[in-house]
């Protein structure tokens, strides 16, 4: 037999970058330089998070797709416009997520951001969070007009004074939108009227997760919203209604917490999509709580999948424990069997 020969192992080819496809570190470094220049031109400050993330990406030769703007103080003002200007200056198109937390976003900031999102090059931005950004009515209206253009999957506008007028703008601009899946409007000064607007929005969009904690939908607004979910086939997975004045002190008078809970019960017994519903910090009372408990029992009897249902503890202790027990999402694993230890 001839002697065995060793197979030649091909060495991995080095990736060559061209002028049209430069390595990540070069583009990110150019973006960092443009960002620092834009900030210095206005004699303001950088977002330390963005600056640090850019420097780290340069060192690791990696793209950066998530930008977090925070750290604003009266003595250290920062601006979203500087980031947008830098993205444009170097034509950086790897951005996917923009976050601005507790940083004022001015009208001019929103105009710059809107123009960026309306440009085809940046249509792949999928997440925008403007939390406690002190958005004006103009800023909200201008931002709303960009929503039908891009491919936004998640929009968070928590702690901004959206009010019913702003909600009406969002309804107009998001109607027919098949991209947005997550809308968060926590603590946005929404009243009972927004319950009907939100209900209509769910029928005209593809939203799967809706957060409206800390508003004032009260019994009428919540009932209108949930009634729409009951009568139409809407694939909503998450509904956060905590701290919305759904209690006996409701000034609406048309529907109290009991009637609202009866509608929620009907929804629980028919929806196949719901995974999480949060009614905490609403003093619904024992009668309403019993309706929810019965709804969860009906759901279990019907063999529908388990879900997580959260309520306040200010009710009859037995009812509360039953709701907690029934409203726990099943913790089943992936179905894979654990390996047995040797000798067992």
Coordinates of C-alpha atoms in Angstrom, one line a residue:
X1 CA 0.0 0.0 0.0
X2 CA 1.3 3.5 -0.8
X3 CA 2.0 5.6 2.3
X4 CA -0.9 7.7 3.5
X5 CA -0.7 11.3 2.4
X6 CA -1.9 14.2 4.5
X7 CA -4.6 16.3 3.1
X8 CA -3.7 19.9 2.4
X9 CA -5.8 22.2 4.5
X10 CA -6.7 25.4 2.7
X11 CA -6.0 28.5 4.7
X12 CA -8.9 30.8 5.2
X13 CA -9.0 33.6 2.8
X14 CA -8.7 37.1 4.2
X15 CA -11.6 39.3 3.6
X16 CA -10.7 42.2 1.3
X17 CA -12.6 45.4 1.7
X18 CA -13.0 47.8 -1.2
X19 CA -13.7 51.5 -1.3
X20 CA -17.4 50.6 -1.8
X21 CA -17.3 48.2 1.2
X22 CA -14.8 49.5 3.8
X23 CA -14.2 47.7 7.1
X24 CA -16.5 48.6 10.0
X25 CA -13.8 50.4 11.9
X26 CA -13.3 53.0 9.2
X27 CA -16.9 54.0 8.8
X28 CA -17.6 54.0 12.6
X29 CA -14.4 56.1 13.1
X30 CA -15.7 58.5 10.5
X31 CA -19.0 58.6 12.2
X32 CA -17.4 59.3 15.6
X33 CA -15.4 62.1 14.1
X34 CA -18.4 63.7 12.4
X35 CA -20.4 63.4 15.7
X36 CA -17.8 65.1 17.7
X37 CA -17.4 67.9 15.1
X38 CA -21.2 68.5 15.0
X39 CA -21.3 68.8 18.8
X40 CA -18.3 71.1 19.0
X41 CA -19.7 73.4 16.3
X42 CA -22.7 74.2 18.6
X43 CA -20.5 74.3 21.7
X44 CA -22.6 71.6 23.4
X45 CA -21.9 68.2 24.9
X46 CA -21.8 64.6 23.5
X47 CA -23.9 61.8 24.8
X48 CA -21.4 59.8 26.7
X49 CA -23.1 56.6 25.9
X50 CA -23.0 57.2 22.2
X51 CA -19.4 58.4 22.3
X52 CA -18.3 55.3 24.3
X53 CA -20.2 52.9 22.1
X54 CA -18.6 54.3 19.0
X55 CA -15.1 54.1 20.4
X56 CA -15.7 50.5 21.5
X57 CA -17.0 49.6 18.0
X58 CA -13.9 51.1 16.4
X59 CA -11.6 49.1 18.7
X60 CA -13.5 45.9 18.0
X61 CA -13.9 46.6 14.3
X62 CA -17.7 46.0 14.5
X63 CA -20.7 47.8 13.2
X64 CA -22.9 49.7 15.6
X65 CA -26.7 49.6 15.0
X66 CA -28.1 50.8 18.4
X67 CA -27.7 54.4 19.5
X68 CA -28.7 55.5 23.0
X69 CA -28.9 59.3 23.8
X70 CA -29.0 60.1 27.5
X71 CA -27.2 62.0 30.2
X72 CA -28.8 65.4 29.5
X73 CA -28.7 67.9 32.4
X74 CA -29.2 71.6 32.5
X75 CA -25.4 72.0 32.9
X76 CA -24.6 69.4 30.2
X77 CA -27.1 69.8 27.3
X78 CA -27.0 67.3 24.5
X79 CA -29.0 67.1 21.2
X80 CA -30.4 64.4 19.0
X81 CA -29.7 66.6 15.9
X82 CA -26.0 66.1 16.2
X83 CA -26.3 62.3 15.9
X84 CA -28.6 62.7 12.9
X85 CA -26.3 65.2 11.2
X86 CA -23.3 62.8 11.7
X87 CA -25.2 59.9 10.2
X88 CA -26.0 61.9 7.2
X89 CA -22.5 63.3 6.8
X90 CA -20.8 59.9 6.5
X91 CA -23.9 58.1 5.0
X92 CA -23.9 55.6 7.8
X93 CA -26.7 53.2 7.0
X94 CA -26.2 50.4 9.6
X95 CA -28.4 52.1 12.2
X96 CA -31.4 50.2 13.3
X97 CA -32.4 51.5 16.7
X98 CA -32.6 55.1 18.2
X99 CA -33.2 55.7 21.9
X100 CA -33.5 59.0 23.6
X101 CA -34.1 58.8 27.4
X102 CA -34.9 61.8 29.6
X103 CA -33.4 64.1 27.0
X104 CA -35.5 67.0 25.6
X105 CA -36.1 66.5 21.9
X106 CA -36.8 69.9 20.2
X107 CA -38.9 70.6 17.2
X108 CA -35.8 71.0 15.1
X109 CA -34.5 67.6 16.4
X110 CA -37.7 65.9 15.3
X111 CA -37.5 67.6 11.8
X112 CA -34.0 66.3 11.3
X113 CA -35.0 62.8 12.5
X114 CA -38.1 62.8 10.3
X115 CA -36.2 63.8 7.2
X116 CA -33.7 61.0 8.0
X117 CA -36.4 58.4 8.4
X118 CA -38.1 59.5 5.2
X119 CA -34.9 58.9 3.2
X120 CA -34.8 55.5 1.5
X121 CA -31.3 54.9 2.7
X122 CA -32.4 54.8 6.3
X123 CA -35.8 53.0 5.9
X124 CA -34.5 50.0 7.9
X125 CA -34.6 51.8 11.3
X126 CA -36.9 49.5 13.3
X127 CA -37.0 50.9 16.8
X128 CA -37.5 54.5 18.1
X129 CA -37.8 55.4 21.8
X130 CA -38.3 59.0 22.8
X131 CA -39.0 58.7 26.5
X132 CA -39.7 61.8 28.6
X133 CA -38.5 63.9 25.6
X134 CA -40.9 66.8 26.2
X135 CA -42.3 66.5 22.7
X136 CA -44.4 69.4 21.5
X137 CA -47.7 69.1 19.5
X138 CA -45.8 70.1 16.4
X139 CA -43.0 67.5 17.0
X140 CA -45.5 64.7 17.5
X141 CA -47.5 65.6 14.4
X142 CA -44.3 65.9 12.3
X143 CA -43.0 62.5 13.6
X144 CA -46.4 60.9 13.0
X145 CA -46.2 61.8 9.3
X146 CA -43.1 59.7 8.9
X147 CA -44.6 56.5 10.2
X148 CA -46.3 55.3 7.0
X149 CA -42.9 55.7 5.1
X150 CA -40.5 53.5 7.0
X151 CA -40.3 50.0 8.5
X152 CA -40.6 50.9 12.1
X153 CA -41.4 47.8 14.3
X154 CA -41.5 49.5 17.8
X155 CA -42.4 53.0 18.8
X156 CA -42.1 54.2 22.4
X157 CA -43.3 57.6 23.4
X158 CA -43.7 57.1 27.2
X159 CA -43.9 60.2 29.5
X160 CA -44.8 62.6 26.8
X161 CA -48.0 64.7 26.9
X162 CA -49.5 63.0 23.8
X163 CA -53.2 63.6 25.0
X164 CA -56.2 62.7 22.9
X165 CA -55.3 65.1 20.1
X166 CA -51.9 63.4 19.6
X167 CA -53.6 60.0 19.7
X168 CA -55.9 61.1 16.9
X169 CA -52.8 62.0 14.8
X170 CA -51.2 58.6 15.5
X171 CA -54.5 56.9 14.4
X172 CA -54.5 58.7 11.1
X173 CA -50.8 58.1 10.4
X174 CA -50.8 54.4 11.5
X175 CA -54.0 53.3 9.8
X176 CA -53.1 50.7 7.3
X177 CA -49.5 50.3 8.7
X178 CA -48.5 46.6 8.5
X179 CA -45.0 47.1 10.0
X180 CA -45.4 48.5 13.5
X181 CA -45.9 45.7 16.1
X182 CA -45.2 47.4 19.4
X183 CA -46.7 50.8 20.5
X184 CA -46.0 52.2 24.0
X185 CA -47.8 55.2 25.3
X186 CA -47.3 54.9 29.0
X187 CA -48.1 58.0 31.1
X188 CA -49.1 60.1 28.1
X189 CA -52.2 62.0 29.5
X190 CA -54.7 59.9 27.5
X191 CA -58.3 60.1 28.6
X192 CA -61.5 58.0 28.0
X193 CA -61.7 59.3 24.4
X194 CA -58.5 57.6 23.5
X195 CA -60.0 54.3 24.3
X196 CA -62.1 54.5 21.2
X197 CA -59.1 55.8 19.2
X198 CA -56.9 52.9 20.4
X199 CA -59.6 50.4 19.6
X200 CA -59.9 51.7 16.0
X201 CA -56.1 51.7 15.6
X202 CA -55.9 48.0 16.5
X203 CA -58.5 47.2 13.8
X204 CA -56.4 49.2 11.2
X205 CA -52.9 48.1 12.0
X206 CA -50.7 45.1 12.8
X207 CA -50.0 46.0 16.4
X208 CA -49.3 43.0 18.7
X209 CA -48.2 44.8 21.9
X210 CA -50.0 47.8 23.3
X211 CA -48.8 49.6 26.4
X212 CA -51.0 52.4 27.9
X213 CA -50.1 52.2 31.6
X214 CA -50.5 55.3 33.7
X215 CA -53.2 57.1 31.7
X216 CA -56.9 57.8 32.4
X217 CA -58.8 55.6 30.1
X218 CA -61.1 54.7 33.1
X219 CA -63.9 52.1 32.8
X220 CA -65.5 53.6 29.6
X221 CA -62.2 53.8 27.6
X222 CA -61.0 50.4 28.7
X223 CA -64.3 48.8 28.0
X224 CA -64.5 50.3 24.5
X225 CA -61.0 49.0 23.8
X226 CA -61.5 45.5 25.1
X227 CA -65.0 45.2 23.5
X228 CA -63.4 45.8 20.1
X229 CA -60.9 43.0 20.9
X230 CA -63.8 40.7 21.8
X231 CA -65.9 41.4 18.7
X232 CA -63.1 41.4 16.1
X233 CA -60.3 39.0 15.4
X234 CA -57.4 41.1 16.5
X235 CA -54.1 39.2 17.3
X236 CA -53.1 41.4 20.3
X237 CA -50.6 39.6 22.5
X238 CA -49.9 42.2 25.2
X239 CA -52.2 44.8 26.8
X240 CA -50.9 46.9 29.6
X241 CA -53.7 48.9 31.3
X242 CA -52.2 49.3 34.8
X243 CA -53.0 52.6 36.7
X244 CA -55.8 53.8 34.4
X245 CA -58.5 54.7 36.9
X246 CA -60.6 51.6 36.3
X247 CA -62.3 51.7 39.7
X248 CA -65.4 52.7 41.6
X249 CA -64.2 56.3 41.6
X250 CA -64.5 56.5 37.8
X251 CA -66.2 59.7 36.7
X252 CA -67.5 58.2 33.5
X253 CA -70.6 56.6 35.1
X254 CA -71.6 54.8 31.8
X255 CA -69.7 51.7 32.7
X256 CA -68.4 50.9 36.1
X257 CA -65.6 48.4 36.9
X258 CA -68.1 45.5 37.0
X259 CA -69.4 46.0 33.5
X260 CA -65.9 46.6 32.3
X261 CA -64.8 43.3 33.9
X262 CA -67.7 41.4 32.2
X263 CA -66.4 42.5 28.8
X264 CA -62.8 41.5 29.8
X265 CA -64.2 38.1 30.8
X266 CA -65.8 37.6 27.4
X267 CA -62.5 38.5 25.8
X268 CA -60.6 36.1 28.0
X269 CA -62.9 33.2 27.0
X270 CA -62.4 33.7 23.2
X271 CA -58.9 35.2 22.5
X272 CA -56.3 32.7 21.3
X273 CA -53.5 35.3 21.1
X274 CA -53.3 37.1 24.5
X275 CA -50.1 36.4 26.5
X276 CA -50.1 39.2 29.0
X277 CA -52.7 41.6 30.5
X278 CA -51.9 44.0 33.3
X279 CA -54.6 45.6 35.4
X280 CA -52.5 46.4 38.4
X281 CA -53.1 49.7 40.3
X282 CA -56.8 49.7 39.4
X283 CA -59.1 49.1 42.4
X284 CA -61.7 47.1 40.5
X285 CA -63.4 45.7 43.6
X286 CA -64.5 42.2 44.4
X287 CA -67.4 41.9 42.0
X288 CA -65.3 42.9 39.0
X289 CA -62.4 40.7 40.3
X290 CA -64.8 37.7 40.4
X291 CA -65.7 38.2 36.7
X292 CA -62.0 38.1 35.8
X293 CA -61.5 35.0 37.9
X294 CA -64.5 33.3 36.2
X295 CA -63.1 34.3 32.8
X296 CA -59.8 32.7 33.6
X297 CA -61.6 29.6 34.8
X298 CA -63.7 29.5 31.6
X299 CA -60.5 29.8 29.6
X300 CA -58.9 26.9 31.4
X301 CA -62.0 24.8 30.9
X302 CA -62.0 25.6 27.2
X303 CA -58.4 24.3 26.9
X304 CA -57.0 27.7 25.7
X305 CA -53.3 28.3 26.3
X306 CA -52.3 29.9 29.6
X307 CA -51.5 33.6 29.9
X308 CA -50.2 36.0 32.5
X309 CA -52.9 38.2 34.1
X310 CA -51.9 40.8 36.7
X311 CA -54.2 42.6 39.1
X312 CA -54.0 44.6 42.3
X313 CA -54.1 42.8 45.6
X314 CA -56.8 45.1 47.0
X315 CA -59.6 42.6 46.8
X316 CA -60.9 39.5 48.5
X317 CA -57.9 37.4 49.4
X318 CA -59.3 34.2 48.0
X319 CA -60.3 35.7 44.7
X320 CA -56.8 37.4 44.4
X321 CA -55.0 34.1 45.0
X322 CA -57.2 32.3 42.5
X323 CA -56.5 35.0 39.8
X324 CA -52.8 34.8 40.6
X325 CA -52.9 31.0 40.3
X326 CA -54.9 31.0 37.0
X327 CA -53.1 34.0 35.6
X328 CA -49.7 32.5 35.7
X329 CA -48.2 31.7 32.3
X330 CA -47.1 28.1 32.0
X331 CA -43.4 27.6 32.7
X332 CA -43.0 24.5 30.4
X333 CA -39.6 24.1 29.0
X334 CA -38.5 23.3 25.4
X335 CA -39.5 19.6 25.7
X336 CA -35.9 18.4 25.7
X337 CA -35.2 15.6 28.1
X338 CA -32.4 16.2 30.7
X339 CA -29.4 13.9 30.4
X340 CA -29.2 11.3 33.1
X341 CA -26.1 11.1 35.1
X342 CA -24.0 8.0 34.7
X343 CA -24.8 5.3 37.2
X344 CA -28.5 6.3 37.6

